[in-house]
Amino acid sequence: MNQEVKINFPFDIKLTVKREDLLHPHISGNKFRKLKYNIIKAKQDGNSCLLTFGGAYSNHIAATAAAGREYNFKTIGIIRGEELEKKIDDNPTLAFAGSCGMEFKFITREAYRDKSNTDFINSLKEQFGSFYVLPEGGTNSLAVKGCEEILNEQDKKFTHIACASGTGGTVSGLINSAFPHQRVLGFPVLKGLDLSADIHKFVERDNWELITGYHFEGYGKVNEKLIAFINDFYVKTGIPLDPVYTGKLFFGVIDLINKGFFPEHSDILVIHTGGLQGIAGMNKELSRKKLPIIKTKENA
Ligand SMILES: *Cc1c(COP(=O)(O)O)cnc(C)c1O
């Protein structure tokens, strides 16, 4: 569903939000798109178990756990950080994934860095039996194929498409399915990591660019200005944003509009990729630090 938002800009520019966050109550936004063809493939190949990787508040872990429950797979989450094992009940993301039946294996940050090597995967097979591997963040060519379905015929009128980027899978899908006159902008949320090479693995067009100035000092990092922006946007539009991806994206798009980056009469489609499950965990951290929290329907 596309929702136009009315904000006064110093230029004649239209802003529309694609509410991918509303696709599914638990398999949110782009994670639904990224899982779709992987789940079909896993079923076709006769797998009954999905195994994947993620950090403490990972949207991908939450989505995989929910998809497992819905589509009858056992799910295993390899989680970064041994210390989290004792804090599952304190962590809304892991508590949710656990309630969907996900089994966890907690590993150190060092072990996590080597998670893709064959020895480690083989040791997991010995421990858990056979499984279908979803990479961290869920990006592979089937995931990109799913993200190509975010855009449809009705989206032809837009001049620009913008999304937040972690691994670059989502923006790759948008690049592939954008109409010829459209420009695709990816806003990386990680600091100091060049995603271009990863995107080039999946795309052959040059209708895109990465906007690197809105990571707010790194993955999962926030400041009071970002939280204030998220709350202000929610009050004005009724659209909730998450602090890790979409908050930074919308902050960036609106900042660029105000700075005159977009030509007059631009009609921008911003993809709301979901991730709202991460708000609860972030608010716990913010409360602990006595900082303002993110407003939601529940805490209003
Ligand atoms: C995972 C995620 C992204 C990043 O998607 P990539 O395909 O890894 O670039 C963006 N937004 C939200 C809400 C996400 O959960």
Coordinates of C-alpha atoms and ligand atoms in Angstrom, one line a residue:
M1 CA 0.0 0.0 0.0
N2 CA 1.2 3.5 -0.9
Q3 CA 0.5 6.4 1.5
E4 CA 1.2 9.9 0.5
V5 CA 2.5 12.1 3.3
K6 CA 1.9 15.8 3.4
I7 CA 5.0 17.7 4.6
N8 CA 5.7 21.3 3.8
F9 CA 9.0 21.5 1.8
P10 CA 10.6 24.6 0.4
F11 CA 10.3 22.9 -3.0
D12 CA 7.5 21.3 -5.0
I13 CA 8.2 17.7 -4.1
K14 CA 5.9 14.8 -3.3
L15 CA 6.7 12.1 -0.8
T16 CA 4.9 8.7 -0.8
V17 CA 5.6 5.8 1.6
K18 CA 5.3 2.2 0.5
R19 CA 4.0 0.6 3.7
E20 CA 5.8 -2.8 3.4
D21 CA 5.8 -2.7 7.2
L22 CA 2.1 -3.7 7.0
L23 CA 2.7 -6.8 4.8
H24 CA 2.6 -9.2 7.7
P25 CA 2.3 -8.7 11.5
H26 CA 5.5 -10.6 12.3
I27 CA 7.4 -11.3 9.0
S28 CA 8.0 -7.6 8.4
G29 CA 8.6 -5.7 5.3
N30 CA 11.6 -6.6 3.2
K31 CA 12.3 -9.8 5.3
F32 CA 9.0 -11.2 4.0
R33 CA 10.1 -10.5 0.4
K34 CA 13.6 -11.9 1.1
L35 CA 12.2 -15.1 2.6
K36 CA 9.5 -15.9 0.1
Y37 CA 11.5 -17.7 -2.7
N38 CA 14.0 -19.2 -0.2
I39 CA 11.1 -20.8 1.7
I40 CA 9.7 -22.2 -1.6
K41 CA 13.1 -23.5 -2.5
A42 CA 13.7 -25.0 0.9
K43 CA 10.4 -26.8 0.7
Q44 CA 11.0 -28.1 -2.8
D45 CA 14.4 -29.4 -1.7
G46 CA 12.7 -31.3 1.1
N47 CA 14.1 -29.3 4.0
S48 CA 12.3 -29.2 7.3
C49 CA 14.7 -26.9 9.1
L50 CA 15.9 -23.3 8.4
L51 CA 19.2 -22.1 10.0
T52 CA 20.3 -18.5 10.0
F53 CA 22.5 -16.0 11.8
G54 CA 21.9 -12.6 13.5
G55 CA 22.6 -10.2 16.3
A56 CA 20.7 -9.4 19.5
Y57 CA 17.9 -7.3 17.9
S58 CA 17.9 -8.8 14.4
N59 CA 14.8 -8.3 12.3
H60 CA 15.9 -11.2 10.2
I61 CA 16.0 -13.5 13.2
A62 CA 12.5 -12.5 14.3
A63 CA 11.2 -12.8 10.7
T64 CA 12.8 -16.3 10.1
A65 CA 11.4 -17.5 13.4
A66 CA 7.9 -16.3 12.6
A67 CA 8.1 -17.7 9.0
G68 CA 9.2 -21.1 10.5
R69 CA 6.1 -21.2 12.7
E70 CA 3.8 -20.2 9.8
Y71 CA 5.3 -22.5 7.1
N72 CA 6.2 -25.5 9.4
F73 CA 9.9 -25.4 9.5
K74 CA 12.0 -26.0 12.6
T75 CA 14.3 -22.9 12.9
I76 CA 17.7 -22.5 14.4
G77 CA 19.3 -19.1 15.1
I78 CA 23.0 -18.7 15.5
I79 CA 23.3 -15.6 17.6
R80 CA 26.2 -13.2 17.9
G81 CA 27.3 -12.8 21.6
E82 CA 27.6 -15.6 24.2
E83 CA 26.4 -13.2 27.0
L84 CA 22.9 -13.1 25.4
E85 CA 22.2 -16.7 26.4
K86 CA 21.3 -15.6 29.9
K87 CA 19.3 -12.6 28.8
I88 CA 16.8 -14.1 26.4
D89 CA 13.8 -13.0 28.5
D90 CA 15.1 -9.5 28.7
N91 CA 15.5 -9.2 24.9
P92 CA 12.2 -8.7 23.1
T93 CA 13.6 -10.0 19.8
L94 CA 15.0 -13.2 21.1
A95 CA 12.0 -13.8 23.4
F96 CA 9.7 -13.5 20.4
A97 CA 11.9 -15.8 18.2
G98 CA 12.0 -18.3 21.1
S99 CA 8.2 -18.1 21.4
C100 CA 7.9 -19.1 17.7
G101 CA 10.0 -22.2 18.5
M102 CA 13.4 -21.0 17.3
E103 CA 16.3 -22.9 18.9
F104 CA 19.4 -20.8 19.6
K105 CA 23.1 -21.3 19.6
F106 CA 25.0 -18.4 21.1
I107 CA 28.6 -17.9 19.9
T108 CA 31.4 -15.5 20.6
R109 CA 32.0 -12.5 18.3
E110 CA 35.2 -14.2 17.0
A111 CA 33.4 -17.4 16.2
Y112 CA 30.6 -15.3 14.5
R113 CA 33.1 -13.7 12.2
D114 CA 34.0 -17.2 10.9
K115 CA 30.4 -18.4 10.7
S116 CA 30.5 -19.1 7.0
N117 CA 33.5 -21.4 6.9
T118 CA 32.9 -25.0 6.0
D119 CA 34.3 -26.5 9.3
F120 CA 31.8 -24.4 11.3
I121 CA 28.9 -25.3 9.0
N122 CA 29.8 -29.0 9.2
S123 CA 29.9 -28.8 13.0
L124 CA 26.4 -27.3 12.9
K125 CA 25.3 -30.2 10.7
E126 CA 26.6 -32.7 13.3
Q127 CA 24.8 -30.9 16.0
F128 CA 21.5 -30.2 14.3
G129 CA 21.1 -32.5 11.3
S130 CA 20.4 -31.2 7.9
F131 CA 19.1 -27.6 7.3
Y132 CA 18.6 -24.9 4.7
V133 CA 21.0 -22.0 5.3
L134 CA 19.7 -18.4 5.1
P135 CA 22.7 -16.1 5.1
E136 CA 23.0 -13.3 7.7
G137 CA 20.5 -10.6 6.8
G138 CA 18.9 -13.0 4.4
T139 CA 20.5 -11.8 1.2
N140 CA 21.0 -14.2 -1.8
S141 CA 19.8 -14.2 -5.3
L142 CA 16.4 -15.6 -4.3
A143 CA 16.0 -12.8 -1.8
V144 CA 16.8 -10.2 -4.5
K145 CA 14.2 -11.9 -6.7
G146 CA 11.6 -11.4 -3.9
C147 CA 12.6 -7.8 -3.5
E148 CA 12.0 -7.2 -7.2
E149 CA 8.3 -7.6 -6.3
I150 CA 8.2 -4.6 -4.0
L151 CA 7.5 -2.3 -7.0
N152 CA 4.4 -2.7 -9.2
E153 CA 2.7 -1.1 -12.3
Q154 CA 1.2 1.6 -10.1
D155 CA 4.6 2.8 -9.0
K156 CA 5.5 3.9 -12.5
K157 CA 4.7 7.6 -11.8
F158 CA 7.5 8.0 -9.3
T159 CA 10.8 9.7 -10.2
H160 CA 12.9 8.3 -7.3
I161 CA 12.8 5.2 -5.1
A162 CA 14.6 5.3 -1.8
C163 CA 15.3 2.5 0.7
A164 CA 17.5 1.7 3.7
S165 CA 20.4 -0.7 3.1
G166 CA 22.1 -3.2 5.3
T167 CA 23.4 -6.0 3.1
G168 CA 22.1 -4.3 -0.2
G169 CA 19.7 -7.1 -1.1
T170 CA 16.6 -5.0 -1.0
V171 CA 18.1 -2.1 -3.0
S172 CA 19.3 -4.6 -5.6
G173 CA 15.8 -5.9 -6.1
L174 CA 14.5 -2.3 -6.5
I175 CA 17.3 -1.5 -9.0
N176 CA 16.3 -4.5 -11.1
S177 CA 12.6 -3.8 -11.2
A178 CA 12.6 0.1 -11.3
F179 CA 11.1 1.6 -14.4
P180 CA 13.6 3.0 -16.9
H181 CA 13.1 6.7 -15.9
Q182 CA 13.5 6.1 -12.2
R183 CA 16.5 6.6 -10.0
V184 CA 17.1 4.3 -7.0
L185 CA 18.8 5.6 -3.9
G186 CA 20.1 3.3 -1.2
F187 CA 20.8 4.7 2.3
P188 CA 23.4 2.4 4.0
V189 CA 23.0 2.2 7.8
L190 CA 26.4 0.7 8.4
K191 CA 29.4 3.1 8.6
G192 CA 32.5 2.7 6.5
L193 CA 31.4 -0.4 4.5
D194 CA 31.2 0.0 0.7
L195 CA 28.1 -1.9 -0.4
S196 CA 28.7 -1.3 -4.1
A197 CA 30.5 -4.5 -4.8
D198 CA 27.8 -6.5 -3.1
I199 CA 25.1 -4.8 -5.1
H200 CA 27.0 -5.3 -8.4
K201 CA 26.7 -9.1 -7.7
F202 CA 23.0 -8.8 -8.3
V203 CA 22.4 -5.9 -10.7
E204 CA 23.6 -4.8 -14.1
R205 CA 22.0 -1.3 -14.4
D206 CA 23.4 2.1 -13.5
N207 CA 20.2 3.7 -12.4
W208 CA 21.2 3.9 -8.7
E209 CA 23.5 5.5 -6.1
L210 CA 24.3 5.1 -2.4
I211 CA 23.8 8.0 -0.1
T212 CA 26.4 7.4 2.7
G213 CA 25.9 10.4 5.0
Y214 CA 23.0 9.1 7.2
H215 CA 24.4 6.1 9.2
F216 CA 24.4 8.1 12.5
E217 CA 27.9 6.7 13.3
G218 CA 27.0 3.1 12.7
Y219 CA 24.7 0.1 12.8
G220 CA 22.2 0.3 15.6
K221 CA 23.6 3.7 16.8
V222 CA 21.2 6.5 17.5
N223 CA 21.3 10.0 18.9
E224 CA 18.7 12.3 20.4
K225 CA 18.2 14.1 17.2
L226 CA 17.3 10.9 15.4
I227 CA 14.9 9.8 18.2
A228 CA 13.3 13.3 18.1
F229 CA 12.9 13.0 14.3
I230 CA 11.3 9.6 14.6
N231 CA 8.8 10.8 17.2
D232 CA 8.0 14.0 15.3
F233 CA 7.4 12.0 12.1
Y234 CA 5.1 9.6 13.9
V235 CA 3.1 12.4 15.5
K236 CA 2.7 14.2 12.1
T237 CA 2.0 11.3 9.8
G238 CA 0.9 8.4 12.0
I239 CA 3.7 6.3 10.5
P240 CA 6.0 4.6 13.0
L241 CA 9.7 4.3 12.0
D242 CA 12.4 2.0 13.4
P243 CA 15.6 3.4 14.8
V244 CA 18.0 1.1 12.9
Y245 CA 16.9 1.4 9.3
T246 CA 13.8 3.4 8.3
G247 CA 14.3 6.2 10.8
K248 CA 17.7 7.0 9.3
L249 CA 16.3 6.6 5.8
F250 CA 13.5 9.1 6.3
F251 CA 15.7 11.5 8.1
G252 CA 18.1 11.4 5.2
V253 CA 15.4 11.7 2.5
I254 CA 13.8 14.7 4.2
D255 CA 17.1 16.4 4.9
L256 CA 18.1 16.0 1.2
I257 CA 14.8 17.4 0.1
N258 CA 15.3 20.5 2.3
K259 CA 18.8 20.9 1.0
G260 CA 17.6 20.9 -2.7
F261 CA 19.2 17.6 -3.7
F262 CA 16.0 16.5 -5.6
P263 CA 14.9 18.4 -8.7
E264 CA 11.7 20.5 -8.5
H265 CA 8.6 18.3 -9.1
S266 CA 10.3 15.1 -7.9
D267 CA 7.8 12.4 -6.9
I268 CA 9.6 10.2 -4.4
L269 CA 8.6 6.8 -3.2
V270 CA 10.2 5.8 0.1
I271 CA 10.1 2.1 1.0
H272 CA 9.1 1.4 4.6
T273 CA 10.9 -1.9 5.0
G274 CA 9.4 -2.6 8.5
G275 CA 11.7 -3.5 11.4
L276 CA 9.3 -2.1 14.0
Q277 CA 9.9 -5.1 16.2
G278 CA 13.3 -3.6 17.0
I279 CA 11.7 -0.6 18.8
A280 CA 11.0 -2.5 22.0
G281 CA 14.7 -3.5 22.4
M282 CA 15.9 -0.1 21.6
N283 CA 13.5 1.6 24.1
K284 CA 14.8 -0.7 26.8
E285 CA 18.4 0.5 26.1
L286 CA 17.3 4.1 25.9
S287 CA 15.4 3.9 29.2
R288 CA 18.4 2.3 30.9
K289 CA 20.5 5.3 29.7
K290 CA 17.7 7.7 30.8
L291 CA 17.3 9.0 27.3
P292 CA 14.0 9.9 25.5
I293 CA 12.3 6.8 24.1
I294 CA 10.6 6.1 20.8
K295 CA 6.8 6.8 20.9
T296 CA 4.6 3.9 20.0
K297 CA 0.9 3.1 20.1
E298 CA 1.6 1.0 23.2
N299 CA 3.5 3.6 25.2
A300 CA 1.6 6.8 24.2
Ligands
LIG1 C1 17.1 -5.9 7.0 C2 16.5 -4.6 6.8 C3 16.9 -3.7 5.9 C4 18.1 -3.9 5.0 O1 17.9 -4.8 4.0 P1 19.1 -5.3 3.1 O2 18.4 -6.1 2.0 O3 20.0 -6.1 4.0 O4 19.8 -4.1 2.5 C5 16.2 -2.5 5.7 N1 15.2 -2.2 6.5 C6 14.8 -3.0 7.5 C7 13.6 -2.6 8.3 C8 15.4 -4.2 7.7 O5 14.9 -5.0 8.6

